[in-house]
Tab-separated table of C-alpha atoms and ligand atoms in Angstrom:
chain	number	residue	atom	x	y	z
A	1	MET	CA	70.091	109.706	93.845
A	2	GLN	CA	72.134	109.854	96.716
A	3	THR	CA	70.563	108.317	99.074
A	4	ILE	CA	72.749	105.382	100.278
A	5	ILE	CA	70.699	102.336	100.576
A	6	GLU	CA	71.605	98.513	102.018
A	7	PRO	CA	71.119	96.261	98.324
A	8	PHE	CA	69.628	93.990	100.459
A	9	ARG	CA	66.659	93.056	102.726
A	10	ILE	CA	66.364	91.563	106.098
A	11	LYS	CA	64.778	88.154	106.335
A	12	SER	CA	66.110	87.420	109.802
A	13	VAL	CA	67.029	90.167	112.885
A	14	GLU	CA	68.655	90.431	115.990
A	15	PRO	CA	67.147	92.443	118.480
A	16	LEU	CA	69.741	95.432	119.965
A	17	ARG	CA	70.135	96.293	123.416
A	18	LYS	CA	69.520	99.559	124.889
A	19	THR	CA	71.206	100.543	127.798
A	20	THR	CA	71.405	103.797	130.256
A	21	PRO	CA	74.348	106.056	130.272
A	22	GLY	CA	74.569	104.862	134.331
A	23	GLU	CA	74.525	101.308	133.380
A	24	ARG	CA	77.430	102.252	130.917
A	25	ALA	CA	79.343	104.389	133.639
A	26	ALA	CA	78.744	100.868	135.853
A	27	PHE	CA	80.220	98.281	133.485
A	28	LEU	CA	83.158	101.048	132.185
A	29	GLU	CA	84.155	101.054	136.306
A	30	LYS	CA	83.618	96.836	136.238
A	31	ALA	CA	85.698	96.243	133.495
A	32	GLY	CA	88.179	98.748	134.317
A	33	TYR	CA	87.826	101.074	131.038
A	34	ASN	CA	88.931	98.002	128.579
A	35	LEU	CA	86.150	97.834	126.185
A	36	PHE	CA	87.523	94.448	125.392
A	37	LEU	CA	86.150	93.094	128.965
A	38	ILE	CA	83.022	94.489	128.199
A	39	ASP	CA	80.100	91.670	127.592
A	40	ALA	CA	78.761	91.775	123.631
A	41	ASP	CA	75.238	91.951	125.298
A	42	ASN	CA	75.737	95.609	126.621
A	43	ILE	CA	76.597	96.875	123.423
A	44	LEU	CA	74.435	98.842	121.217
A	45	ILE	CA	76.653	99.022	118.033
A	46	ASP	CA	79.617	96.557	117.767
A	47	LEU	CA	82.276	98.454	116.129
A	48	LEU	CA	85.679	96.571	117.433
A	49	THR	CA	86.275	94.328	114.390
A	50	ASP	CA	84.741	93.594	110.338
A	51	SER	CA	86.711	90.145	111.333
A	52	GLY	CA	83.888	87.397	111.421
A	53	THR	CA	81.064	89.639	111.720
A	54	SER	CA	79.313	89.486	108.753
A	55	ALA	CA	75.710	88.662	108.440
A	56	MET	CA	75.290	85.471	106.094
A	57	SER	CA	73.036	85.663	103.036
A	58	THR	CA	70.105	83.481	102.578
A	59	GLU	CA	72.539	81.451	99.807
A	60	GLN	CA	74.590	80.951	102.424
A	61	TRP	CA	73.002	79.846	104.750
A	62	ALA	CA	70.774	77.512	102.166
A	63	ALA	CA	74.743	75.698	101.065
A	64	MET	CA	75.304	75.538	104.650
A	65	MET	CA	72.565	72.964	104.620
A	66	ARG	CA	74.115	71.265	101.801
A	67	GLY	CA	77.271	71.072	103.701
A	68	ASP	CA	79.011	67.578	103.292
A	69	GLU	CA	80.752	66.801	106.166
A	70	SER	CA	82.758	63.570	105.095
A	71	TYR	CA	86.640	63.294	106.511
A	72	ALA	CA	87.935	63.094	102.847
A	73	GLY	CA	87.176	64.317	99.501
A	74	SER	CA	84.109	66.174	100.527
A	75	ARG	CA	81.756	67.536	98.056
A	76	SER	CA	81.669	70.819	100.247
A	77	TYR	CA	85.676	71.016	99.430
A	78	PHE	CA	85.256	70.618	95.857
A	79	ARG	CA	82.584	73.198	95.891
A	80	LEU	CA	85.347	75.862	97.365
A	81	LYS	CA	88.310	74.665	95.401
A	82	THR	CA	86.241	75.557	92.199
A	83	ALA	CA	85.157	78.800	93.280
A	84	VAL	CA	88.773	79.563	94.516
A	85	GLU	CA	90.056	78.590	91.602
A	86	ASP	CA	87.972	80.137	89.251
A	87	LEU	CA	89.040	83.547	91.122
A	88	THR	CA	92.417	83.231	91.416
A	89	ALA	CA	93.943	80.656	89.325
A	90	PHE	CA	96.100	79.211	91.726
A	91	ARG	CA	96.691	75.711	91.146
A	92	HIS	CA	96.645	74.335	95.228
A	93	VAL	CA	94.105	75.448	97.564
A	94	ILE	CA	94.115	74.664	100.654
A	95	PRO	CA	91.378	75.747	103.135
A	96	THR	CA	92.622	76.939	107.268
A	97	HIS	CA	90.710	77.585	110.075
A	98	GLN	CA	91.220	81.345	109.756
A	99	GLY	CA	94.451	83.508	107.936
A	100	ARG	CA	96.856	83.182	110.116
A	101	ALA	CA	96.978	79.818	110.209
A	102	ALA	CA	97.716	79.850	106.389
A	103	GLU	CA	100.156	82.271	107.690
A	104	ARG	CA	101.716	80.053	110.190
A	105	ILE	CA	102.071	77.460	107.959
A	106	LEU	CA	103.628	79.098	104.462
A	107	PHE	CA	106.276	80.656	106.644
A	108	THR	CA	107.315	77.766	109.047
A	109	CYS	CA	107.762	76.103	105.309
A	110	LEU	CA	109.507	78.975	103.505
A	111	CYS	CA	111.402	81.106	106.401
A	112	LYS	CA	114.414	80.571	108.643
A	113	PRO	CA	116.530	82.628	111.183
A	114	GLY	CA	117.983	85.354	109.481
A	115	ASP	CA	115.873	86.176	106.390
A	116	VAL	CA	113.811	88.626	106.080
A	117	VAL	CA	110.334	89.466	104.799
A	118	PRO	CA	108.930	92.765	103.059
A	119	ASN	CA	105.350	93.738	103.214
A	120	ASN	CA	103.487	96.859	102.421
A	121	THR	CA	102.569	96.979	105.782
A	122	HIS	CA	102.542	93.759	108.179
A	123	PHE	CA	99.115	92.864	109.475
A	124	ASP	CA	100.334	92.155	113.512
A	125	THR	CA	99.191	88.343	113.374
A	126	THR	CA	100.854	88.377	109.812
A	127	ARG	CA	104.283	89.962	111.428
A	128	ALA	CA	104.195	87.615	115.103
A	129	ASN	CA	104.332	84.226	112.667
A	130	VAL	CA	107.078	85.863	110.485
A	131	GLU	CA	108.911	86.554	113.542
A	132	PHE	CA	107.832	83.238	115.349
A	133	THR	CA	110.452	81.757	112.168
A	134	GLY	CA	113.489	83.562	113.529
A	135	ALA	CA	112.824	85.998	110.508
A	136	LYS	CA	112.356	89.525	110.172
A	137	ALA	CA	109.168	91.042	109.123
A	138	LEU	CA	109.869	94.523	107.824
A	139	ASP	CA	107.389	97.299	106.366
A	140	LEU	CA	108.067	99.048	103.525
A	141	PRO	CA	104.981	101.309	103.015
A	142	LEU	CA	105.084	104.558	100.937
A	143	ALA	CA	106.035	107.729	101.963
A	144	GLU	CA	102.937	109.252	101.650
A	145	SER	CA	100.968	107.451	104.102
A	146	ALA	CA	102.881	108.726	106.933
A	147	ASP	CA	100.834	111.745	106.554
A	148	THR	CA	97.070	110.785	107.638
A	149	GLN	CA	95.570	113.998	106.481
A	150	SER	CA	97.285	113.437	102.940
A	151	GLN	CA	94.409	112.601	100.022
A	152	GLY	CA	96.327	110.279	97.641
A	153	PRO	CA	94.119	107.791	96.157
A	154	PHE	CA	96.643	104.493	96.508
A	155	LYS	CA	98.439	105.175	99.893
A	156	GLY	CA	98.113	101.073	100.948
A	157	GLY	CA	101.038	100.625	98.520
A	158	MET	CA	105.021	99.445	98.551
A	159	ASP	CA	107.466	101.829	97.954
A	160	VAL	CA	108.920	99.618	94.913
A	161	ASP	CA	112.130	101.822	95.050
A	162	ALA	CA	112.331	100.554	98.745
A	163	LEU	CA	112.366	96.697	98.194
A	164	GLU	CA	115.023	97.324	94.967
A	165	ARG	CA	117.383	98.561	97.550
A	166	LEU	CA	116.431	96.198	100.034
A	167	ILE	CA	117.466	93.143	97.759
A	168	ALA	CA	120.244	94.204	96.882
A	169	GLU	CA	121.621	94.637	100.534
A	170	HIS	CA	120.328	91.541	101.296
A	171	GLY	CA	120.495	89.647	98.427
A	172	ARG	CA	118.184	87.463	97.155
A	173	GLU	CA	118.887	84.415	98.973
A	174	ARG	CA	117.811	86.371	102.453
A	175	ILE	CA	114.282	86.868	101.262
A	176	PRO	CA	111.940	83.846	100.720
A	177	LEU	CA	109.068	85.497	100.103
A	178	ILE	CA	107.834	89.219	99.085
A	179	MET	CA	104.030	90.074	100.406
A	180	LEU	CA	101.549	92.940	99.876
A	181	THR	CA	98.446	93.228	102.164
A	182	VAL	CA	95.449	94.389	99.848
A	183	THR	CA	93.756	96.309	101.182
A	184	ASN	CA	96.088	97.497	103.566
A	185	ASN	CA	94.619	97.046	107.289
A	186	SER	CA	97.457	98.189	109.412
A	187	GLY	CA	97.897	101.451	107.126
A	188	GLY	CA	94.188	102.688	107.723
A	189	GLY	CA	92.392	100.282	105.329
A	190	GLN	CA	94.513	102.111	102.228
A	191	PRO	CA	93.898	100.711	98.989
A	192	VAL	CA	96.863	99.070	96.946
A	193	SER	CA	96.679	100.346	92.926
A	194	MET	CA	97.343	97.195	90.279
A	195	ALA	CA	100.242	99.832	88.934
A	196	ASN	CA	101.673	98.341	92.427
A	197	ILE	CA	100.910	95.295	92.263
A	198	GLU	CA	102.314	94.838	89.051
A	199	ALA	CA	105.520	96.339	89.646
A	200	VAL	CA	106.038	94.403	92.818
A	201	SER	CA	105.710	91.767	90.743
A	202	ALA	CA	108.092	92.834	87.785
A	203	VAL	CA	110.692	93.121	91.302
A	204	ALA	CA	109.958	89.988	92.637
A	205	ARG	CA	110.243	87.774	89.107
A	206	ARG	CA	113.408	89.397	88.202
A	207	HIS	CA	115.288	88.308	91.639
A	208	GLN	CA	113.046	84.403	91.263
A	209	ILE	CA	111.489	85.719	94.716
A	210	PRO	CA	107.940	84.195	95.136
A	211	PHE	CA	105.447	87.079	95.403
A	212	TYR	CA	102.150	86.540	97.501
A	213	LEU	CA	99.129	88.655	98.328
A	214	ASP	CA	97.628	88.911	102.092
A	215	CYS	CA	94.700	89.260	100.218
A	216	CYS	CA	91.931	89.600	103.231
A	217	ARG	CA	90.107	92.470	101.498
A	218	PHE	CA	90.957	91.638	97.575
A	219	ALA	CA	86.859	92.648	96.885
A	220	GLU	CA	87.243	96.420	98.133
A	221	ASN	CA	90.736	96.641	96.734
A	222	ALA	CA	89.202	95.486	93.476
A	223	TRP	CA	86.613	98.255	93.829
A	224	PHE	CA	89.081	101.086	94.587
A	225	ILE	CA	91.061	100.194	91.281
A	226	ARG	CA	87.499	100.386	89.663
A	227	GLU	CA	86.914	104.071	90.787
A	228	ARG	CA	89.958	105.597	90.784
A	229	GLU	CA	92.768	103.717	88.521
A	230	PRO	CA	92.199	104.831	85.195
A	231	GLY	CA	91.603	102.055	82.831
A	232	TYR	CA	89.727	100.136	85.058
A	233	GLN	CA	86.099	102.104	85.179
A	234	ASN	CA	84.509	99.627	82.484
A	235	TRP	CA	85.457	96.361	84.509
A	236	SER	CA	83.970	94.189	86.293
A	237	PRO	CA	85.025	93.588	90.215
A	238	LYS	CA	85.762	89.617	89.081
A	239	ARG	CA	87.875	90.886	86.042
A	240	ILE	CA	89.809	93.020	88.692
A	241	ALA	CA	90.415	90.668	91.075
A	242	ARG	CA	91.356	87.993	88.492
A	243	ARG	CA	94.091	90.063	87.289
A	244	MET	CA	95.319	91.440	90.708
A	245	PHE	CA	95.805	87.155	91.801
A	246	SER	CA	97.474	87.092	88.288
A	247	PHE	CA	100.637	88.802	89.160
A	248	ALA	CA	100.553	86.221	92.243
A	249	ASP	CA	102.381	83.097	93.177
A	250	GLY	CA	99.911	82.356	95.884
A	251	CYS	CA	97.866	84.089	98.265
A	252	THR	CA	96.606	83.903	102.256
A	253	PHE	CA	93.456	85.096	102.949
A	254	SER	CA	90.839	84.992	105.842
A	255	ALA	CA	87.498	84.284	105.069
A	256	LYS	CA	86.629	86.164	107.965
A	257	LYS	CA	86.872	89.436	105.882
A	258	ASP	CA	85.927	89.217	102.454
A	259	ALA	CA	84.182	85.949	102.008
A	260	PHE	CA	81.390	87.338	104.880
A	261	ALA	CA	82.037	83.849	107.030
A	262	ASN	CA	82.255	83.926	110.245
A	263	ILE	CA	85.252	81.534	110.009
A	264	GLY	CA	87.558	80.528	107.417
A	265	GLY	CA	90.958	80.790	106.118
A	266	LEU	CA	92.436	79.903	102.798
A	267	LEU	CA	96.331	79.342	101.591
A	268	CYS	CA	96.908	79.127	98.167
A	269	THR	CA	100.405	78.654	95.762
A	270	ASN	CA	101.179	77.629	92.359
A	271	ASP	CA	104.200	75.912	93.375
A	272	PRO	CA	103.500	71.911	93.814
A	273	ALA	CA	106.780	71.172	96.219
A	274	LEU	CA	105.604	73.563	98.237
A	275	ALA	CA	101.821	72.563	98.417
A	276	GLN	CA	102.928	69.104	99.401
A	277	GLN	CA	104.965	70.490	102.028
A	278	GLU	CA	101.989	72.818	103.510
A	279	LYS	CA	99.829	69.820	103.605
A	280	ASN	CA	102.007	67.808	105.654
A	281	LEU	CA	102.167	70.616	107.905
A	282	LEU	CA	98.237	71.136	107.771
A	283	ILE	CA	97.419	67.624	108.428
A	284	LEU	CA	99.812	67.651	111.839
A	285	THR	CA	97.567	70.775	113.261
A	286	GLU	CA	94.287	71.508	111.129
A	287	GLY	CA	93.142	69.109	109.580
A	288	PHE	CA	93.034	66.442	105.962
A	289	PRO	CA	93.442	68.986	103.101
A	290	THR	CA	90.220	68.674	102.239
A	291	TYR	CA	88.947	70.679	105.127
A	292	GLY	CA	91.604	72.119	106.700
A	293	GLY	CA	89.591	72.570	110.394
A	294	LEU	CA	86.727	73.554	109.018
A	295	ALA	CA	83.637	71.834	108.985
A	296	GLY	CA	82.291	71.018	105.724
A	297	ARG	CA	78.949	73.913	105.703
A	298	ASP	CA	82.224	76.007	106.566
A	299	LEU	CA	83.344	75.942	102.881
A	300	GLU	CA	80.025	75.797	101.155
A	301	ALA	CA	79.853	79.485	103.189
A	302	ILE	CA	83.366	80.649	102.104
A	303	ALA	CA	82.384	79.766	98.282
A	304	ILE	CA	79.674	80.914	98.113
A	305	GLY	CA	80.636	84.565	100.126
A	306	LEU	CA	83.314	84.723	97.518
A	307	GLU	CA	80.885	85.230	94.752
A	308	GLU	CA	78.276	87.422	96.663
A	309	ILE	CA	81.670	90.126	97.686
A	310	LEU	CA	82.054	90.975	94.116
A	311	ASP	CA	78.917	91.784	93.316
A	312	PRO	CA	79.317	95.497	91.925
A	313	ASP	CA	75.719	96.859	93.818
A	314	TYR	CA	77.198	95.314	97.216
A	315	LEU	CA	80.766	96.961	96.702
A	316	GLU	CA	79.218	100.150	95.899
A	317	TYR	CA	77.075	100.319	98.802
A	318	ARG	CA	80.254	99.146	101.283
A	319	ILE	CA	82.643	101.560	100.148
A	320	ALA	CA	79.979	104.510	100.113
A	321	SER	CA	78.532	103.457	103.380
A	322	THR	CA	82.225	103.422	104.900
A	323	ARG	CA	82.881	107.116	103.614
A	324	TYR	CA	80.136	108.491	104.083
A	325	LEU	CA	80.885	108.137	108.099
A	326	GLY	CA	84.425	109.330	107.735
A	327	ARG	CA	82.852	112.382	105.483
A	328	HIS	CA	80.488	113.164	107.803
A	329	ILE	CA	82.740	113.253	111.179
A	330	ALA	CA	85.825	114.485	108.909
A	331	ASP	CA	83.914	117.912	107.306
A	332	HIS	CA	82.702	118.382	110.741
A	333	GLY	CA	86.105	118.905	111.960
A	334	VAL	CA	87.179	115.102	113.258
A	335	PRO	CA	90.363	114.301	111.535
A	336	ILE	CA	90.442	111.060	110.417
A	337	VAL	CA	93.108	108.923	108.483
A	338	GLU	CA	92.463	110.782	105.048
A	339	PRO	CA	91.188	109.261	102.778
A	340	PRO	CA	88.308	107.150	104.403
A	341	GLY	CA	89.196	103.555	103.954
A	342	GLY	CA	87.858	100.392	102.844
A	343	HIS	CA	86.712	98.417	105.683
A	344	ALA	CA	87.206	101.083	108.938
A	345	ILE	CA	87.338	104.969	109.873
A	346	TYR	CA	90.414	105.613	111.638
A	347	ILE	CA	90.019	108.833	113.673
A	348	ASP	CA	93.226	110.454	114.682
A	349	ALA	CA	92.921	111.041	118.180
A	350	GLY	CA	96.301	112.469	118.523
A	351	ARG	CA	95.180	115.559	116.454
A	352	PHE	CA	91.073	115.559	117.698
A	353	LEU	CA	92.312	115.506	121.367
A	354	PRO	CA	95.815	117.536	121.842
A	355	HIS	CA	95.384	118.456	125.433
A	356	ILE	CA	96.101	114.471	126.118
A	357	PRO	CA	99.184	113.710	125.740
A	358	LYS	CA	100.527	110.558	124.302
A	359	HIS	CA	101.510	108.533	127.106
A	360	GLU	CA	97.464	109.272	128.584
A	361	PHE	CA	96.082	107.146	126.016
A	362	PRO	CA	94.092	109.873	123.901
A	363	ALA	CA	92.425	107.396	121.533
A	364	GLN	CA	91.570	105.088	124.938
A	365	SER	CA	89.910	107.924	126.133
A	366	LEU	CA	87.917	108.450	122.941
A	367	ALA	CA	86.764	105.291	122.913
A	368	VAL	CA	85.715	104.764	126.417
A	369	GLU	CA	83.463	108.197	125.894
A	370	LEU	CA	81.769	106.818	122.730
A	371	TYR	CA	81.043	104.098	124.935
A	372	ARG	CA	79.589	105.555	127.751
A	373	HIS	CA	77.713	108.316	125.917
A	374	ALA	CA	76.296	106.390	122.931
A	375	GLY	CA	76.766	102.300	123.295
A	376	ILE	CA	79.228	102.237	120.707
A	377	ARG	CA	82.487	99.909	120.568
A	378	SER	CA	85.582	100.742	118.796
A	379	VAL	CA	88.930	100.118	119.305
A	380	GLU	CA	91.985	101.824	120.317
A	381	ILE	CA	94.893	101.243	117.811
A	382	GLY	CA	97.583	103.373	119.328
A	383	SER	CA	99.906	103.223	122.351
A	384	VAL	CA	98.314	101.407	124.735
A	385	MET	CA	98.340	98.608	121.567
A	386	PHE	CA	101.514	98.985	120.614
A	387	GLY	CA	103.804	101.082	123.913
A	388	GLU	CA	106.321	102.800	122.451
A	389	HIS	CA	106.112	101.696	118.663
A	390	ALA	CA	103.311	103.404	118.041
A	391	ARG	CA	103.040	105.804	115.040
A	392	ASN	CA	99.891	107.188	115.565
A	393	GLU	CA	97.144	107.846	118.576
A	394	LEU	CA	94.400	106.118	116.412
A	395	LEU	CA	90.298	105.093	117.536
A	396	ARG	CA	89.303	102.478	114.516
A	397	LEU	CA	85.928	102.243	114.137
A	398	ALA	CA	85.413	98.844	111.776
A	399	ILE	CA	82.102	98.425	110.061
A	400	PRO	CA	80.471	94.755	109.874
A	401	ARG	CA	79.676	93.511	106.449
A	402	ARG	CA	75.878	94.201	105.610
A	403	VAL	CA	75.422	93.600	109.485
A	404	TYR	CA	74.388	97.436	109.989
A	405	THR	CA	71.853	100.169	108.146
A	406	GLN	CA	72.102	103.436	107.229
A	407	SER	CA	70.622	104.974	110.126
A	408	HIS	CA	72.544	103.005	112.371
A	409	ILE	CA	75.850	104.822	110.544
A	410	ASP	CA	73.860	107.993	111.361
A	411	TYR	CA	73.682	107.379	114.882
A	412	VAL	CA	77.291	106.485	115.211
A	413	VAL	CA	78.060	109.788	113.453
A	414	GLU	CA	75.648	111.713	115.761
A	415	ALA	CA	77.479	110.696	118.814
A	416	ILE	CA	80.325	111.383	117.596
A	417	LEU	CA	80.038	114.617	116.726
A	418	GLU	CA	78.221	115.410	120.356
A	419	ILE	CA	81.354	114.146	121.737
A	420	GLU	CA	83.113	116.689	119.474
A	421	ALA	CA	81.310	119.390	121.229
A	422	ARG	CA	82.294	118.676	124.470
A	423	LYS	CA	85.654	117.146	123.823
A	424	SER	CA	87.886	119.001	126.011
A	425	GLU	CA	86.622	117.646	129.020
A	426	LEU	CA	87.925	114.960	128.041
A	427	ARG	CA	90.666	113.173	130.396
A	428	GLY	CA	93.449	110.333	129.918
A	429	TYR	CA	94.098	107.259	131.201
A	430	VAL	CA	96.797	105.299	133.183
A	431	ILE	CA	97.311	101.366	133.339
A	432	THR	CA	96.810	99.790	136.504
A	433	GLU	CA	97.296	96.528	135.345
A	434	GLN	CA	98.687	94.569	132.626
A	435	PRO	CA	99.808	91.141	131.203
A	436	GLU	CA	103.546	90.570	129.992
A	437	PHE	CA	102.188	90.425	125.945
A	438	LEU	CA	99.669	92.281	123.817
A	439	ARG	CA	98.742	94.120	127.101
A	440	HIS	CA	95.710	95.808	125.000
A	441	PHE	CA	93.476	93.194	125.253
A	442	SER	CA	93.129	92.562	129.279
A	443	CYS	CA	95.113	95.291	131.046
A	444	ARG	CA	93.027	97.759	133.281
A	445	PHE	CA	92.989	101.480	133.279
A	446	ARG	CA	92.019	104.670	135.453
A	447	PRO	CA	90.898	107.609	134.580
A	448	LEU	CA	93.179	111.113	135.583
B	1	PLP	C1	92.922	89.323	109.396
B	1	PLP	C2	93.622	89.755	108.675
B	1	PLP	C3	94.686	88.689	109.136
B	1	PLP	C4	94.485	87.482	109.933
B	1	PLP	O1	93.310	86.537	109.630
B	1	PLP	P1	92.687	85.559	111.152
B	1	PLP	O2	91.329	85.033	110.326
B	1	PLP	O3	92.123	86.537	112.035
B	1	PLP	O4	93.230	85.178	111.676
B	1	PLP	C5	95.510	88.502	108.443
B	1	PLP	N1	95.805	89.748	107.232
B	1	PLP	C6	95.278	90.582	107.359
B	1	PLP	C7	95.701	91.906	106.504
B	1	PLP	C8	94.250	91.023	108.187
B	1	PLP	O5	93.047	91.628	108.215
């Protein structure tokens, strides 16, 4: 059977509000053509992010009622700890309010000015938290990832030769840890192979440098390994995930991604002295080590989510549905970052709208048109977000987990192909107002 069906049925629904193209044109004008400034009530399909936007299951909601809100030693903490230990075997499990809190605590403990932290590609909060300590965040992506149109199975990995050169150049004393982001979010949601995880781990161990996974999408990565890496076809996603974790000394995790939770994160390590230092910092800003800034009910939702995310039926549907969106637009001439990633499709707007130069923000133009035409919210990842450092002009369509059905995805495909047919009419934008930092969240535009 070819038809993709959601491996769940719907028990509680949330109505979507339709708006007319005329209403949306007015909302756009009022928001200065910045989709972050449009009220969510005026969005039909929201593909801004897959973070914290998942639909929880009946089991998760039931578990929330069982949440133990004790300040210290909560039963819910032990339930989460058991679930994380079973999956990762890490010896110390520290809850945090989201992924970036785990990052801040880890880097504050390990990094100092003059240090260098290598990663396949740092996520933006990861980079910011490394650099806030005075250390330098360095990306070592595979050379093949530079070409958005190349078709490699594991374009998200780290260049291991470049890592060896970096260690030779700086010395191991200047490298407090090595990180690998799975899947590679900033690198188009591309997966990392088990062989690459193993190779990076071997280099780290040889030089006695701690090796951490930024494992926000560990389950999607495990599914790609099962589909694409020889030898894993008969492995369960859980067994693959356990093997991924076995190569690392610890991890940072955002439960807003592959744990179906709306909030939460984790910091794990095998190092007892480091764990103690981390808990001391945690108490200062997040809370007591058995809740880490979360309610007991949140800990319950994460514990259940970590099991549900590894359901093979769910992962098969998840990856197939994202691939379906990618293939249906790419095979009709809309260039995307190939091959389709796990959590999002990235349209290469620079290629799609060659008549709009970089400095007139082609991906922003496409984002505005997709909203005006069909009420769909996406996000520019290009020169608006990164200024002159942008490598590509991308439009990201991130898919919230278990939220939209296959017919919603068909609607998105249809909307994009309708815009494709008249894409030469799209025009560029100029920025009329912008703040000093992170301008994409609040700047205003004017159409040309
Ligand atoms: C989302 C994300 C983070 C940060 O997690 P938050 O929960 O948003 O703070 C870190 N790394 C990667 C790869 C992410 O996708």
